[in-house]
Amino acid sequence: MVIAKCGVGKVCAAVCAQTMIFHFGADTLINSGVAGALDTSLSIGDIVIATSLVQHDVDTSPLGDPVGYISELKKIEMPTSSALVDLAEKVAQKQNVRYHKGVIASGDCFVAAPETKQTIRQRFGAKACEMEGGAMAQVCQMNDVPFVVLRAISDTADDRASMDYPTFVAIAAEKMAKLVKEVLKEM
Ligand code: ADE
């Protein structure tokens, strides 16, 4: 098992994912961390298990594509491994934590405005937003490697986000670490 702190943003996540695959021969990738809630049913501290990833900031719509369309893959949504989703769900149930399954939207920006949050939620039906998962997902798809993204909610991606994030990031990260450690044990 190889563990890395990939850094913030899609480029860091892509570099890390490709390094894991090429250099370390990883046959499965898990990305974990914190996320902003897009869906109002999510609260700070809840876990989100991604069933698929999108990149909300990819936009070739002037050429006639839908926003989020990844030309190299010819699609918008990148599905995660159902086996890894099932395993994460089993662990979340065992740990008695509140969890949700759904789409996670990634982009190179910290979402902290109600309008941006609503646009991303409506456009992609996404439950949460973060800045790395979608990039790792694309690398995994391009290399045919199964993956999952697991996140704990640190803020609500609106005008409270810049205050809530520093307050709750450590608590959310700790909850996430506890879950991911158990997932790794069970693999
Ligand atoms: N990671 C945690 N909170 C986030 C937010 N509001 N936007 C993007 N990435 C995040």
Coordinates of C-alpha atoms and ligand atoms in Angstrom, one line a residue:
M1 CA 0.0 0.0 0.0
V2 CA 1.3 3.5 -0.9
I3 CA -0.1 6.6 0.7
A4 CA 0.5 10.2 -0.5
K5 CA -0.7 13.7 0.3
C6 CA -1.5 14.8 -3.2
G7 CA -1.9 18.6 -2.6
V8 CA -4.7 21.0 -3.5
G9 CA -6.2 21.0 -7.0
K10 CA -6.7 18.9 -10.1
V11 CA -3.1 19.1 -11.4
C12 CA -1.7 17.8 -8.1
A13 CA -4.3 15.0 -8.0
A14 CA -3.5 14.0 -11.6
V15 CA 0.3 14.0 -11.1
C16 CA -0.2 11.9 -7.9
A17 CA -2.6 9.5 -9.5
Q18 CA -0.4 8.9 -12.5
T19 CA 2.7 8.5 -10.3
M20 CA 0.8 5.9 -8.2
I21 CA 0.0 3.9 -11.3
F22 CA 3.3 4.2 -13.3
H23 CA 5.9 4.3 -10.5
F24 CA 4.2 2.2 -7.8
G25 CA 2.1 -0.1 -10.1
A26 CA -1.1 0.7 -8.1
D27 CA -4.0 -1.4 -9.2
T28 CA -6.7 0.5 -7.2
L29 CA -6.8 4.2 -6.1
I30 CA -8.7 5.8 -3.2
N31 CA -8.9 9.5 -2.9
S32 CA -10.1 10.8 0.5
G33 CA -10.4 14.2 2.1
V34 CA -13.0 16.9 2.8
A35 CA -15.7 18.5 0.6
G36 CA -18.2 21.2 0.5
A37 CA -21.9 20.2 0.6
L38 CA -24.0 21.0 -2.4
D39 CA -27.1 19.1 -1.4
T40 CA -29.1 20.6 1.5
S41 CA -29.6 17.2 3.1
L42 CA -25.9 17.0 3.9
S43 CA -24.5 18.3 7.2
I44 CA -20.9 19.1 8.3
G45 CA -19.3 15.8 9.3
D46 CA -21.3 13.6 7.0
I47 CA -19.5 11.2 4.7
V48 CA -19.9 11.2 0.9
I49 CA -19.1 8.0 -1.0
A50 CA -18.8 9.0 -4.7
T51 CA -20.7 6.8 -7.2
S52 CA -19.3 9.0 -10.0
L53 CA -17.1 12.1 -10.5
V54 CA -17.5 15.1 -12.7
Q55 CA -15.3 18.0 -13.5
H56 CA -17.6 21.0 -13.2
D57 CA -15.0 23.5 -14.6
V58 CA -14.3 21.7 -17.9
D59 CA -16.1 23.8 -20.5
T60 CA -16.0 23.4 -24.3
S61 CA -19.6 24.5 -24.6
P62 CA -18.6 27.2 -27.3
L63 CA -17.8 24.2 -29.5
G64 CA -21.2 22.6 -28.9
D65 CA -20.4 20.2 -26.0
P66 CA -22.3 20.2 -22.7
V67 CA -20.4 21.8 -19.8
G68 CA -18.3 19.1 -18.0
Y69 CA -17.8 17.0 -21.2
I70 CA -14.4 15.4 -21.1
S71 CA -13.4 15.2 -24.7
E72 CA -10.7 12.5 -24.1
L73 CA -13.2 10.2 -22.5
K74 CA -16.2 11.3 -24.6
K75 CA -18.3 11.6 -21.4
I76 CA -19.1 13.8 -18.4
E77 CA -19.5 11.3 -15.5
M78 CA -16.7 8.9 -14.5
P79 CA -18.2 6.0 -12.5
T80 CA -16.4 4.7 -9.4
S81 CA -15.8 1.0 -8.6
S82 CA -19.1 -0.4 -7.3
A83 CA -17.1 -3.0 -5.2
L84 CA -15.3 -0.1 -3.5
V85 CA -18.5 1.8 -3.0
D86 CA -20.1 -1.3 -1.4
L87 CA -17.0 -1.7 0.9
A88 CA -17.0 1.9 2.0
E89 CA -20.8 1.8 2.6
K90 CA -20.3 -1.4 4.8
V91 CA -17.6 0.4 6.8
A92 CA -19.7 3.6 7.2
Q93 CA -22.6 1.5 8.5
K94 CA -20.3 -0.4 10.9
Q95 CA -18.9 2.9 12.2
N96 CA -22.4 4.3 12.6
V97 CA -21.7 7.5 10.6
R98 CA -24.1 9.5 8.5
Y99 CA -23.2 8.8 4.9
H100 CA -24.6 9.6 1.4
K101 CA -23.8 8.1 -2.0
G102 CA -23.8 10.2 -5.2
V103 CA -22.0 12.4 -7.6
I104 CA -19.0 14.5 -6.5
A105 CA -18.1 17.5 -8.6
S106 CA -14.5 18.6 -8.8
G107 CA -13.0 21.9 -10.0
D108 CA -10.0 24.2 -9.4
C109 CA -11.9 26.6 -7.1
F110 CA -13.1 26.7 -3.6
V111 CA -16.9 27.0 -3.9
A112 CA -18.1 29.7 -1.5
A113 CA -21.2 31.3 -3.1
P114 CA -24.8 30.1 -3.2
E115 CA -25.2 30.8 -6.9
T116 CA -22.1 28.7 -7.9
K117 CA -23.2 26.0 -5.5
Q118 CA -26.7 25.9 -7.0
T119 CA -25.3 25.9 -10.6
I120 CA -23.0 22.9 -10.0
R121 CA -25.7 21.0 -8.0
Q122 CA -28.4 21.5 -10.7
R123 CA -26.1 21.0 -13.7
F124 CA -24.6 17.7 -12.5
G125 CA -26.9 16.5 -9.7
A126 CA -23.9 16.5 -7.5
K127 CA -24.0 16.1 -3.7
A128 CA -20.6 17.6 -2.9
C129 CA -17.8 19.6 -4.4
E130 CA -14.0 19.4 -3.9
M131 CA -10.9 20.1 -6.0
E132 CA -9.2 16.7 -6.8
G133 CA -11.4 13.7 -7.2
G134 CA -12.5 14.3 -10.8
A135 CA -8.9 14.6 -11.9
M136 CA -7.9 11.4 -10.2
A137 CA -11.0 9.8 -11.8
Q138 CA -9.9 10.8 -15.3
V139 CA -6.4 9.5 -14.8
C140 CA -7.8 6.2 -13.5
Q141 CA -10.2 5.9 -16.4
M142 CA -7.4 6.6 -18.9
N143 CA -5.3 3.9 -17.3
D144 CA -8.2 1.5 -16.7
V145 CA -7.7 1.4 -12.9
P146 CA -10.6 1.1 -10.5
F147 CA -11.0 3.9 -8.0
V148 CA -13.3 5.5 -5.4
V149 CA -13.5 9.0 -3.8
L150 CA -14.5 9.3 -0.1
R151 CA -15.0 12.7 1.5
A152 CA -16.2 14.2 4.7
I153 CA -18.2 17.5 4.6
S154 CA -16.3 20.4 6.1
D155 CA -18.6 23.3 4.9
T156 CA -21.7 24.1 3.0
A157 CA -20.0 25.7 -0.1
D158 CA -21.9 29.0 0.4
D159 CA -21.2 32.4 2.1
R160 CA -20.5 30.6 5.4
A161 CA -17.8 28.3 3.8
S162 CA -14.8 30.5 4.3
M163 CA -15.6 30.6 8.1
D164 CA -16.8 27.0 8.4
Y165 CA -13.9 25.4 6.5
P166 CA -11.1 26.4 9.0
T167 CA -13.4 25.6 11.9
F168 CA -14.4 22.1 10.8
V169 CA -11.7 20.9 8.4
A170 CA -9.8 19.0 11.1
I171 CA -12.8 17.3 12.6
A172 CA -14.1 16.3 9.1
A173 CA -10.6 15.1 8.1
E174 CA -10.3 13.0 11.3
K175 CA -13.6 11.3 10.6
M176 CA -12.6 10.6 7.1
A177 CA -9.3 9.1 8.1
K178 CA -11.0 6.8 10.6
L179 CA -13.3 5.5 7.8
V180 CA -10.6 5.1 5.1
K181 CA -8.3 3.3 7.6
E182 CA -11.0 0.7 8.1
V183 CA -11.7 0.4 4.4
L184 CA -8.0 -0.3 3.8
K185 CA -8.0 -3.0 6.5
E186 CA -11.0 -4.7 4.8
M187 CA -9.5 -4.7 1.3
Ligands
ADE1 N1 -13.2 21.3 -0.2 C1 -13.8 21.5 1.0 N2 -14.8 22.4 0.9 C2 -14.7 22.8 -0.4 C3 -15.5 23.8 -1.1 N3 -16.4 24.6 -0.6 N4 -15.1 24.0 -2.4 C4 -14.2 23.2 -3.0 N5 -13.5 22.3 -2.4 C5 -13.8 22.1 -1.1

